[in-house]
mmCIF file of C-alpha atoms in Angstrom:
data_model
loop_
_atom_site.group_PDB
_atom_site.id
_atom_site.type_symbol
_atom_site.label_atom_id
_atom_site.label_comp_id
_atom_site.label_asym_id
_atom_site.label_seq_id
_atom_site.Cartn_x
_atom_site.Cartn_y
_atom_site.Cartn_z
ATOM 1 C CA MET A 234 10.834 -68.993 -5.715
ATOM 2 C CA THR A 235 7.012 -68.541 -6.284
ATOM 3 C CA SER A 236 5.766 -69.637 -9.426
ATOM 4 C CA LYS A 237 3.552 -67.461 -11.850
ATOM 5 C CA PHE A 238 0.642 -69.781 -11.054
ATOM 6 C CA GLU A 239 1.032 -69.399 -7.434
ATOM 7 C CA GLN A 240 1.224 -65.532 -7.801
ATOM 8 C CA LYS A 241 -1.909 -65.447 -10.002
ATOM 9 C CA ILE A 242 -4.003 -67.702 -7.612
ATOM 10 C CA ASN A 243 -3.114 -65.573 -4.652
ATOM 11 C CA THR A 244 -4.253 -62.240 -6.320
ATOM 12 C CA VAL A 245 -7.520 -63.351 -7.884
ATOM 13 C CA GLU A 246 -10.982 -64.268 -6.406
ATOM 14 C CA TRP A 247 -11.379 -67.321 -8.566
ATOM 15 C CA LEU A 248 -9.895 -69.079 -11.421
ATOM 16 C CA LEU A 249 -11.926 -71.239 -14.087
ATOM 17 C CA THR A 250 -10.631 -74.551 -15.049
ATOM 18 C CA ASP A 251 -11.788 -76.973 -17.629
ATOM 19 C CA GLY A 252 -14.211 -79.737 -17.977
ATOM 20 C CA ALA A 253 -14.277 -83.348 -18.914
ATOM 21 C CA THR A 254 -11.713 -85.036 -21.053
ATOM 22 C CA GLY A 255 -13.358 -88.276 -21.914
ATOM 23 C CA THR A 256 -16.857 -87.042 -22.583
ATOM 24 C CA ASN A 257 -15.266 -84.710 -25.391
ATOM 25 C CA LEU A 258 -12.920 -87.319 -26.653
ATOM 26 C CA PHE A 259 -15.895 -89.755 -26.975
ATOM 27 C CA ASP A 260 -17.689 -87.120 -29.049
ATOM 28 C CA MET A 261 -14.927 -87.081 -31.155
ATOM 29 C CA GLY A 262 -14.616 -90.892 -31.724
ATOM 30 C CA LEU A 263 -12.808 -92.362 -28.957
ATOM 31 C CA MET A 264 -14.095 -95.651 -28.307
ATOM 32 C CA SER A 265 -14.900 -97.215 -24.932
ATOM 33 C CA GLY A 266 -11.875 -99.272 -23.592
ATOM 34 C CA ASP A 267 -9.294 -97.075 -25.786
ATOM 35 C CA ALA A 268 -6.570 -95.357 -24.046
ATOM 36 C CA PRO A 269 -7.109 -91.618 -24.727
ATOM 37 C CA GLU A 270 -3.635 -90.804 -24.156
ATOM 38 C CA LEU A 271 -2.656 -92.811 -27.268
ATOM 39 C CA TRP A 272 -4.573 -89.959 -29.186
ATOM 40 C CA ASN A 273 -1.985 -87.528 -28.288
ATOM 41 C CA GLU A 274 0.271 -89.124 -31.103
ATOM 42 C CA LYS A 275 -2.513 -90.570 -33.185
ATOM 43 C CA TYR A 276 -4.835 -87.553 -33.372
ATOM 44 C CA PRO A 277 -2.776 -84.551 -32.115
ATOM 45 C CA ASP A 278 -5.169 -81.982 -34.087
ATOM 46 C CA LYS A 279 -8.132 -83.498 -31.999
ATOM 47 C CA ILE A 280 -6.340 -83.197 -28.714
ATOM 48 C CA ALA A 281 -5.398 -79.478 -29.785
ATOM 49 C CA LYS A 282 -9.041 -78.763 -30.322
ATOM 50 C CA LEU A 283 -10.010 -80.340 -27.166
ATOM 51 C CA TYR A 284 -7.666 -77.962 -25.402
ATOM 52 C CA LYS A 285 -8.669 -74.822 -27.689
ATOM 53 C CA ASP A 286 -12.238 -75.319 -27.035
ATOM 54 C CA THR A 287 -11.800 -75.237 -23.566
ATOM 55 C CA VAL A 288 -9.752 -72.033 -23.701
ATOM 56 C CA ASP A 289 -12.134 -70.248 -26.028
ATOM 57 C CA ALA A 290 -14.791 -71.054 -23.438
ATOM 58 C CA GLY A 291 -13.077 -69.092 -20.771
ATOM 59 C CA SER A 292 -10.688 -71.600 -18.894
ATOM 60 C CA ASP A 293 -7.857 -70.118 -17.071
ATOM 61 C CA ILE A 294 -6.361 -73.507 -16.501
ATOM 62 C CA PHE A 295 -6.746 -76.391 -18.428
ATOM 63 C CA LEU A 296 -5.531 -80.218 -18.011
ATOM 64 C CA THR A 297 -3.526 -82.149 -20.439
ATOM 65 C CA ASN A 298 -4.715 -85.577 -21.994
ATOM 66 C CA SER A 299 -2.371 -87.627 -19.617
ATOM 67 C CA PHE A 300 -4.941 -88.652 -16.843
ATOM 68 C CA GLY A 301 -3.927 -92.564 -17.590
ATOM 69 C CA SER A 302 -0.247 -91.931 -18.813
ATOM 70 C CA ASN A 303 1.590 -93.823 -16.093
ATOM 71 C CA ALA A 304 3.519 -97.096 -16.855
ATOM 72 C CA LEU A 305 0.941 -99.281 -14.888
ATOM 73 C CA ARG A 306 -2.203 -98.109 -16.681
ATOM 74 C CA LEU A 307 -0.574 -97.882 -20.071
ATOM 75 C CA LYS A 308 0.732 -101.451 -19.461
ATOM 76 C CA LEU A 309 -2.710 -102.582 -20.034
ATOM 77 C CA HIS A 310 -2.610 -101.577 -23.472
ATOM 78 C CA ASN A 311 0.932 -102.710 -23.942
ATOM 79 C CA PHE A 312 2.596 -99.318 -23.824
ATOM 80 C CA GLY A 313 3.831 -99.147 -20.499
ATOM 81 C CA ASN A 314 7.170 -98.227 -21.658
ATOM 82 C CA ARG A 315 5.772 -94.991 -23.283
ATOM 83 C CA ALA A 316 4.667 -93.120 -20.259
ATOM 84 C CA PHE A 317 7.286 -90.197 -20.466
ATOM 85 C CA GLU A 318 6.774 -89.954 -24.066
ATOM 86 C CA LEU A 319 3.062 -89.773 -24.085
ATOM 87 C CA SER A 320 2.786 -87.498 -21.110
ATOM 88 C CA LYS A 321 5.380 -85.182 -22.777
ATOM 89 C CA ILE A 322 3.566 -84.969 -26.042
ATOM 90 C CA ALA A 323 0.225 -84.199 -24.019
ATOM 91 C CA ALA A 324 1.954 -81.325 -22.465
ATOM 92 C CA GLU A 325 3.668 -80.026 -25.612
ATOM 93 C CA ILE A 326 0.485 -79.829 -27.600
ATOM 94 C CA ALA A 327 -1.183 -77.864 -24.488
ATOM 95 C CA ARG A 328 1.786 -75.555 -24.446
ATOM 96 C CA ASP A 329 1.129 -74.699 -28.042
ATOM 97 C CA ILE A 330 -2.432 -73.766 -27.292
ATOM 98 C CA ALA A 331 -1.695 -71.827 -24.297
ATOM 99 C CA ASP A 332 1.126 -69.597 -25.962
ATOM 100 C CA CYS A 333 -1.244 -68.590 -28.756
ATOM 101 C CA CYS A 334 -3.585 -67.101 -26.211
ATOM 102 C CA ASP A 335 -3.858 -63.226 -25.689
ATOM 103 C CA ARG A 336 -4.244 -63.841 -21.892
ATOM 104 C CA THR A 337 -2.542 -65.879 -19.228
ATOM 105 C CA VAL A 338 -3.635 -69.602 -19.444
ATOM 106 C CA PHE A 339 -2.009 -72.303 -17.315
ATOM 107 C CA VAL A 340 -1.344 -75.803 -18.466
ATOM 108 C CA ALA A 341 -1.984 -78.281 -15.717
ATOM 109 C CA GLY A 342 -0.396 -81.627 -16.158
ATOM 110 C CA SER A 343 -2.991 -84.194 -15.258
ATOM 111 C CA VAL A 344 -2.093 -87.281 -13.197
ATOM 112 C CA GLY A 345 -4.439 -89.744 -12.376
ATOM 113 C CA PRO A 346 -4.410 -92.820 -10.183
ATOM 114 C CA THR A 347 -2.127 -95.759 -10.940
ATOM 115 C CA GLY A 348 -5.039 -98.103 -11.242
ATOM 116 C CA GLU A 349 -3.386 -100.468 -8.615
ATOM 117 C CA ILE A 350 -4.402 -100.919 -5.037
ATOM 118 C CA MET A 351 -1.147 -99.830 -2.771
ATOM 119 C CA GLN A 352 0.091 -101.727 0.252
ATOM 120 C CA PRO A 353 -0.847 -102.998 2.834
ATOM 121 C CA VAL A 354 -4.348 -103.768 1.277
ATOM 122 C CA GLY A 355 -2.878 -104.245 -2.345
ATOM 123 C CA ASP A 356 0.447 -105.170 -3.972
ATOM 124 C CA LEU A 357 1.745 -101.781 -5.121
ATOM 125 C CA SER A 358 4.657 -100.548 -2.980
ATOM 126 C CA HIS A 359 5.266 -97.140 -2.121
ATOM 127 C CA GLN A 360 8.556 -96.959 -3.831
ATOM 128 C CA LEU A 361 7.219 -98.294 -7.161
ATOM 129 C CA ALA A 362 4.247 -95.863 -7.086
ATOM 130 C CA VAL A 363 6.693 -93.041 -6.461
ATOM 131 C CA GLU A 364 8.830 -94.094 -9.596
ATOM 132 C CA VAL A 365 5.630 -94.385 -11.628
ATOM 133 C CA PHE A 366 4.423 -90.911 -10.719
ATOM 134 C CA HIS A 367 7.708 -89.303 -11.101
ATOM 135 C CA GLU A 368 8.180 -90.530 -14.659
ATOM 136 C CA GLN A 369 4.940 -89.335 -15.610
ATOM 137 C CA ALA A 370 5.598 -85.926 -14.043
ATOM 138 C CA GLN A 371 8.859 -85.542 -15.684
ATOM 139 C CA GLY A 372 7.196 -86.094 -19.072
ATOM 140 C CA LEU A 373 4.826 -83.525 -18.177
ATOM 141 C CA LYS A 374 7.236 -80.944 -17.088
ATOM 142 C CA GLU A 375 9.664 -81.450 -20.144
ATOM 143 C CA GLY A 376 6.372 -80.891 -22.377
ATOM 144 C CA GLY A 377 5.698 -77.443 -20.791
ATOM 145 C CA ALA A 378 3.261 -77.871 -18.163
ATOM 146 C CA ASP A 379 3.043 -75.085 -15.580
ATOM 147 C CA LEU A 380 1.871 -77.278 -12.727
ATOM 148 C CA LEU A 381 1.032 -80.882 -11.830
ATOM 149 C CA TRP A 382 -2.441 -81.758 -11.166
ATOM 150 C CA LEU A 383 -3.266 -84.898 -9.196
ATOM 151 C CA GLU A 384 -6.752 -85.955 -9.569
ATOM 152 C CA THR A 385 -9.457 -88.628 -8.718
ATOM 153 C CA ILE A 386 -7.387 -90.159 -6.031
ATOM 154 C CA SER A 387 -9.054 -92.553 -3.382
ATOM 155 C CA SER A 388 -6.277 -93.566 -1.527
ATOM 156 C CA PRO A 389 -4.199 -91.570 1.104
ATOM 157 C CA GLU A 390 -1.272 -93.811 0.492
ATOM 158 C CA GLU A 391 -1.386 -93.052 -3.369
ATOM 159 C CA PHE A 392 -1.705 -89.040 -2.533
ATOM 160 C CA LYS A 393 1.546 -89.387 -0.446
ATOM 161 C CA ALA A 394 3.312 -91.385 -3.224
ATOM 162 C CA ALA A 395 2.391 -88.789 -5.802
ATOM 163 C CA ALA A 396 3.447 -85.904 -3.271
ATOM 164 C CA GLU A 397 6.983 -87.537 -2.867
ATOM 165 C CA ALA A 398 7.406 -88.042 -6.485
ATOM 166 C CA PHE A 399 6.349 -84.345 -7.326
ATOM 167 C CA SER A 400 8.822 -82.974 -4.674
ATOM 168 C CA LYS A 401 11.410 -84.284 -7.187
ATOM 169 C CA ILE A 402 9.905 -81.930 -9.969
ATOM 170 C CA GLU A 403 10.309 -78.300 -9.904
ATOM 171 C CA LEU A 404 6.918 -77.420 -10.356
ATOM 172 C CA PRO A 405 3.911 -76.398 -8.334
ATOM 173 C CA TRP A 406 1.101 -78.877 -7.809
ATOM 174 C CA VAL A 407 -2.331 -79.270 -6.791
ATOM 175 C CA GLY A 408 -4.385 -82.548 -5.687
ATOM 176 C CA THR A 409 -7.969 -83.651 -5.655
ATOM 177 C CA MET A 410 -9.765 -86.497 -4.356
ATOM 178 C CA SER A 411 -13.088 -88.169 -5.255
ATOM 179 C CA PHE A 412 -15.413 -88.273 -2.424
ATOM 180 C CA ASP A 413 -18.421 -90.630 -3.581
ATOM 181 C CA THR A 414 -19.201 -92.963 -0.677
ATOM 182 C CA ALA A 415 -21.206 -91.323 1.991
ATOM 183 C CA GLY A 416 -18.929 -88.301 1.994
ATOM 184 C CA ARG A 417 -15.798 -90.430 1.659
ATOM 185 C CA THR A 418 -13.452 -91.612 -1.006
ATOM 186 C CA MET A 419 -13.729 -95.114 -2.127
ATOM 187 C CA MET A 420 -11.078 -96.015 0.238
ATOM 188 C CA GLY A 421 -12.645 -94.336 3.302
ATOM 189 C CA THR A 422 -10.943 -90.691 3.631
ATOM 190 C CA SER A 423 -13.020 -88.018 4.463
ATOM 191 C CA PRO A 424 -12.421 -84.176 3.474
ATOM 192 C CA ALA A 425 -11.333 -83.674 7.114
ATOM 193 C CA ALA A 426 -8.836 -86.431 6.797
ATOM 194 C CA MET A 427 -7.407 -85.338 3.557
ATOM 195 C CA VAL A 428 -6.736 -81.991 5.298
ATOM 196 C CA GLU A 429 -4.847 -83.870 7.967
ATOM 197 C CA LEU A 430 -2.842 -85.836 5.262
ATOM 198 C CA ILE A 431 -1.944 -82.619 3.496
ATOM 199 C CA SER A 432 -0.924 -80.952 6.589
ATOM 200 C CA ALA A 433 1.699 -83.670 7.412
ATOM 201 C CA LEU A 434 3.384 -83.754 3.829
ATOM 202 C CA PRO A 435 6.666 -82.151 3.302
ATOM 203 C CA ASN A 436 5.726 -81.166 -0.188
ATOM 204 C CA LYS A 437 2.364 -79.392 0.116
ATOM 205 C CA PRO A 438 -0.020 -78.928 -2.672
ATOM 206 C CA VAL A 439 -0.647 -75.167 -3.544
ATOM 207 C CA ALA A 440 -4.336 -76.179 -3.643
ATOM 208 C CA PHE A 441 -6.527 -79.089 -3.126
ATOM 209 C CA GLY A 442 -10.206 -80.314 -3.171
ATOM 210 C CA ALA A 443 -12.478 -82.566 -4.923
ATOM 211 C CA ASN A 444 -13.383 -83.687 -8.307
ATOM 212 C CA CYS A 445 -15.856 -86.206 -9.877
ATOM 213 C CA GLY A 446 -17.712 -88.259 -7.375
ATOM 214 C CA THR A 447 -21.574 -87.897 -7.754
ATOM 215 C CA GLY A 448 -23.496 -84.782 -8.456
ATOM 216 C CA ALA A 449 -22.908 -81.016 -8.308
ATOM 217 C CA PRO A 450 -24.925 -80.767 -4.791
ATOM 218 C CA ASP A 451 -22.590 -83.387 -3.086
ATOM 219 C CA LEU A 452 -19.514 -81.576 -4.384
ATOM 220 C CA ILE A 453 -20.623 -78.299 -2.916
ATOM 221 C CA ARG A 454 -21.344 -79.853 0.373
ATOM 222 C CA THR A 455 -17.894 -81.454 0.214
ATOM 223 C CA ILE A 456 -16.352 -78.132 -0.367
ATOM 224 C CA GLN A 457 -18.255 -76.844 2.869
ATOM 225 C CA ASP A 458 -16.709 -79.727 4.625
ATOM 226 C CA PHE A 459 -13.225 -78.644 3.611
ATOM 227 C CA VAL A 460 -13.698 -75.194 4.800
ATOM 228 C CA LYS A 461 -14.604 -76.394 8.342
ATOM 229 C CA SER A 462 -11.207 -78.034 8.578
ATOM 230 C CA SER A 463 -9.242 -75.700 6.480
ATOM 231 C CA PRO A 464 -10.798 -72.317 6.106
ATOM 232 C CA LYS A 465 -7.757 -70.532 4.643
ATOM 233 C CA GLY A 466 -7.071 -73.496 2.073
ATOM 234 C CA ILE A 467 -7.081 -72.813 -1.549
ATOM 235 C CA LEU A 468 -9.857 -75.105 -2.565
ATOM 236 C CA ILE A 469 -10.647 -76.913 -5.859
ATOM 237 C CA ALA A 470 -14.122 -77.758 -7.177
ATOM 238 C CA LYS A 471 -14.624 -79.769 -10.249
ATOM 239 C CA GLY A 472 -18.174 -81.154 -10.037
ATOM 240 C CA ASN A 473 -19.653 -83.717 -12.661
ATOM 241 C CA ALA A 474 -22.494 -82.211 -15.183
ATOM 242 C CA GLY A 475 -25.326 -83.709 -13.586
ATOM 243 C CA ILE A 476 -26.071 -87.425 -12.891
ATOM 244 C CA PRO A 477 -24.953 -90.173 -15.424
ATOM 245 C CA LYS A 478 -27.802 -92.058 -17.317
ATOM 246 C CA TYR A 479 -27.322 -94.911 -19.673
ATOM 247 C CA LEU A 480 -29.023 -94.178 -23.025
ATOM 248 C CA ASN A 481 -28.500 -95.966 -26.385
ATOM 249 C CA GLY A 482 -25.407 -97.844 -25.373
ATOM 250 C CA HIS A 483 -23.706 -94.571 -23.831
ATOM 251 C CA ILE A 484 -23.316 -92.477 -20.660
ATOM 252 C CA HIS A 485 -24.707 -89.276 -20.786
ATOM 253 C CA TYR A 486 -24.951 -86.437 -17.956
ATOM 254 C CA ASP A 487 -28.131 -84.630 -17.461
ATOM 255 C CA GLY A 488 -26.622 -81.328 -16.290
ATOM 256 C CA THR A 489 -27.430 -78.269 -18.327
ATOM 257 C CA PRO A 490 -25.253 -75.173 -18.766
ATOM 258 C CA GLU A 491 -27.835 -73.519 -16.575
ATOM 259 C CA LEU A 492 -27.427 -75.937 -13.719
ATOM 260 C CA MET A 493 -23.463 -75.706 -13.961
ATOM 261 C CA ALA A 494 -23.643 -71.933 -13.813
ATOM 262 C CA LYS A 495 -25.604 -72.060 -10.698
ATOM 263 C CA TYR A 496 -23.195 -74.812 -9.266
ATOM 264 C CA ALA A 497 -20.131 -72.679 -10.249
ATOM 265 C CA VAL A 498 -21.510 -69.418 -8.151
ATOM 266 C CA MET A 499 -22.680 -71.708 -5.161
ATOM 267 C CA VAL A 500 -19.118 -73.491 -4.885
ATOM 268 C CA ARG A 501 -17.455 -70.373 -5.020
ATOM 269 C CA ASN A 502 -19.558 -68.822 -2.340
ATOM 270 C CA SER A 503 -18.961 -72.091 -0.401
ATOM 271 C CA GLY A 504 -15.191 -71.465 -0.484
ATOM 272 C CA ALA A 505 -13.708 -72.672 -3.713
ATOM 273 C CA LYS A 506 -11.431 -70.706 -5.666
ATOM 274 C CA ILE A 507 -10.549 -73.198 -8.463
ATOM 275 C CA ILE A 508 -13.761 -74.085 -10.187
ATOM 276 C CA GLY A 509 -14.433 -76.350 -13.073
ATOM 277 C CA GLY A 510 -16.386 -79.338 -14.299
ATOM 278 C CA CYS A 511 -15.762 -83.036 -14.554
ATOM 279 C CA CYS A 512 -17.616 -85.808 -16.113
ATOM 280 C CA GLY A 513 -19.988 -84.510 -18.620
ATOM 281 C CA THR A 514 -18.827 -80.851 -18.641
ATOM 282 C CA LYS A 515 -18.476 -79.591 -22.071
ATOM 283 C CA SER A 516 -17.469 -76.185 -23.515
ATOM 284 C CA GLU A 517 -21.034 -74.999 -23.288
ATOM 285 C CA HIS A 518 -21.147 -75.572 -19.726
ATOM 286 C CA LEU A 519 -17.832 -74.002 -18.966
ATOM 287 C CA LEU A 520 -19.017 -70.637 -20.972
ATOM 288 C CA SER A 521 -22.112 -70.342 -18.782
ATOM 289 C CA MET A 522 -20.110 -71.038 -15.698
ATOM 290 C CA ARG A 523 -17.605 -68.189 -16.485
ATOM 291 C CA THR A 524 -20.491 -65.788 -17.524
ATOM 292 C CA ALA A 525 -22.098 -66.422 -13.971
ATOM 293 C CA LEU A 526 -18.995 -66.154 -12.050
ATOM 294 C CA GLU A 527 -18.118 -62.782 -13.734
ATOM 295 C CA SER A 528 -21.640 -61.515 -13.182
ATOM 296 C CA GLU A 529 -22.769 -62.837 -9.806
ATOM 297 C CA VAL A 530 -20.874 -61.093 -6.856
ATOM 298 C CA LEU A 531 -19.515 -63.200 -3.917
ATOM 299 C CA THR A 532 -21.818 -63.915 -1.264
ATOM 300 C CA SER A 533 -22.056 -66.022 1.999
ATOM 301 C CA SER A 534 -21.981 -69.583 1.699
ATOM 302 C CA PRO A 535 -25.496 -71.179 0.758
ATOM 303 C CA SER A 536 -27.321 -73.395 3.094
ATOM 304 C CA LEU A 537 -27.572 -77.225 2.250
ATOM 305 C CA GLU A 538 -31.349 -76.503 1.869
ATOM 306 C CA GLN A 539 -30.700 -73.857 -0.549
ATOM 307 C CA VAL A 540 -28.329 -76.000 -2.516
ATOM 308 C CA GLU A 541 -30.949 -78.866 -2.700
ATOM 309 C CA LEU A 542 -33.555 -76.466 -3.897
ATOM 310 C CA GLU A 543 -31.649 -74.701 -6.603
ATOM 311 C CA ILE A 544 -29.290 -77.539 -7.728
ATOM 312 C CA GLY A 545 -31.123 -80.644 -7.082
ATOM 313 C CA PRO A 546 -30.953 -83.460 -4.393
ATOM 314 C CA PHE A 547 -28.083 -84.939 -2.796
ATOM 315 C CA THR A 548 -27.312 -88.519 -4.035
ATOM 316 C CA LYS A 549 -25.476 -89.725 -0.919
ATOM 317 C CA GLN A 550 -26.161 -89.967 2.742
ATOM 318 C CA ILE A 551 -23.874 -88.367 5.346
ATOM 319 C CA GLY A 552 -24.455 -89.119 8.881
ATOM 320 C CA ASN A 553 -28.254 -89.064 9.976
ATOM 321 C CA GLU A 554 -29.128 -87.108 6.814
ATOM 322 C CA THR A 555 -31.925 -88.911 4.744
ATOM 323 C CA LYS A 556 -30.988 -87.881 1.265
ATOM 324 C CA ARG A 557 -31.727 -89.698 -2.126
ATOM 325 C CA HIS A 558 -29.323 -92.378 -3.312
ATOM 326 C CA THR A 559 -28.033 -93.531 -6.634
ATOM 327 C CA SER A 560 -26.094 -96.185 -7.785
ATOM 328 C CA LYS A 561 -22.167 -95.801 -7.728
ATOM 329 C CA THR A 562 -20.616 -95.067 -11.196
ATOM 330 C CA ARG A 563 -16.882 -94.997 -11.657
ATOM 331 C CA ARG A 564 -14.843 -93.352 -13.154
ATOM 332 C CA ARG A 565 -12.244 -91.976 -15.681
ATOM 333 C CA ARG A 566 -12.740 -88.324 -15.585
ATOM 334 C CA VAL A 567 -15.339 -88.494 -18.541
#
């Protein structure tokens, strides 16, 4: 049976999703090193405000504050036994916000990486990874999520484990990887390789794409690479709001609302259908992005030269290109 989310995405030109979680929670007082997921219980009003600000800015989909609410990540904070519960609370708060809207808004249960390296390189087994992802997904479903949203994945093995876990949950799902190392993930996966990976999955995502990584120009280029391998795929683009800079003890992103508006239009024209922001993206960015997407008509895909001229230089070198480099920064959907 086709879900409401699948029906919606197949009948529209684009959908706007949300921005950063960490950036906005830091503005609310979250301290570096703290687990944001614990705020679902400790400060539910702040989490509700995070969600509501996103919806008020025009998002059609917003992610729950559950990026790290799996047993392995929470274990670092001595809360490994509360993965299901904290995931459920995150989705319950989101469900209340979505149900109060005067338009259809979808709650996406955010599922981030386990934080462990999978076999054969690391120690995390496929079976344990499936169990960890399944527990988190169950909590998100019971809390009222409309879909599961796997994000910021680097390892194909971890992507496979999440897909298997999600096959046990009766919800649609989408998945994004983070491409920040010369057009590949930290574990060496290219956009083309991700398409091959997804084509072999028994439980395929409704949509897939990229999030985080480096700057908005690089994200646009990644989407264009996806189109080459999967021209009919429903693609997701969640680029960072500019480049991170360390100022006065905090990380700041230099992307303006105007820059993110240009990015949103360019990445849609490049082939993305679900568009949002990642690190550094706030409600003012989302509002500008929605306004631009509504006012600018769909045109042909921009050239890389046009992207660089209007959005800024690429930060990573791919193939024989000679583009500007920056140091690698990582990463918790901030």
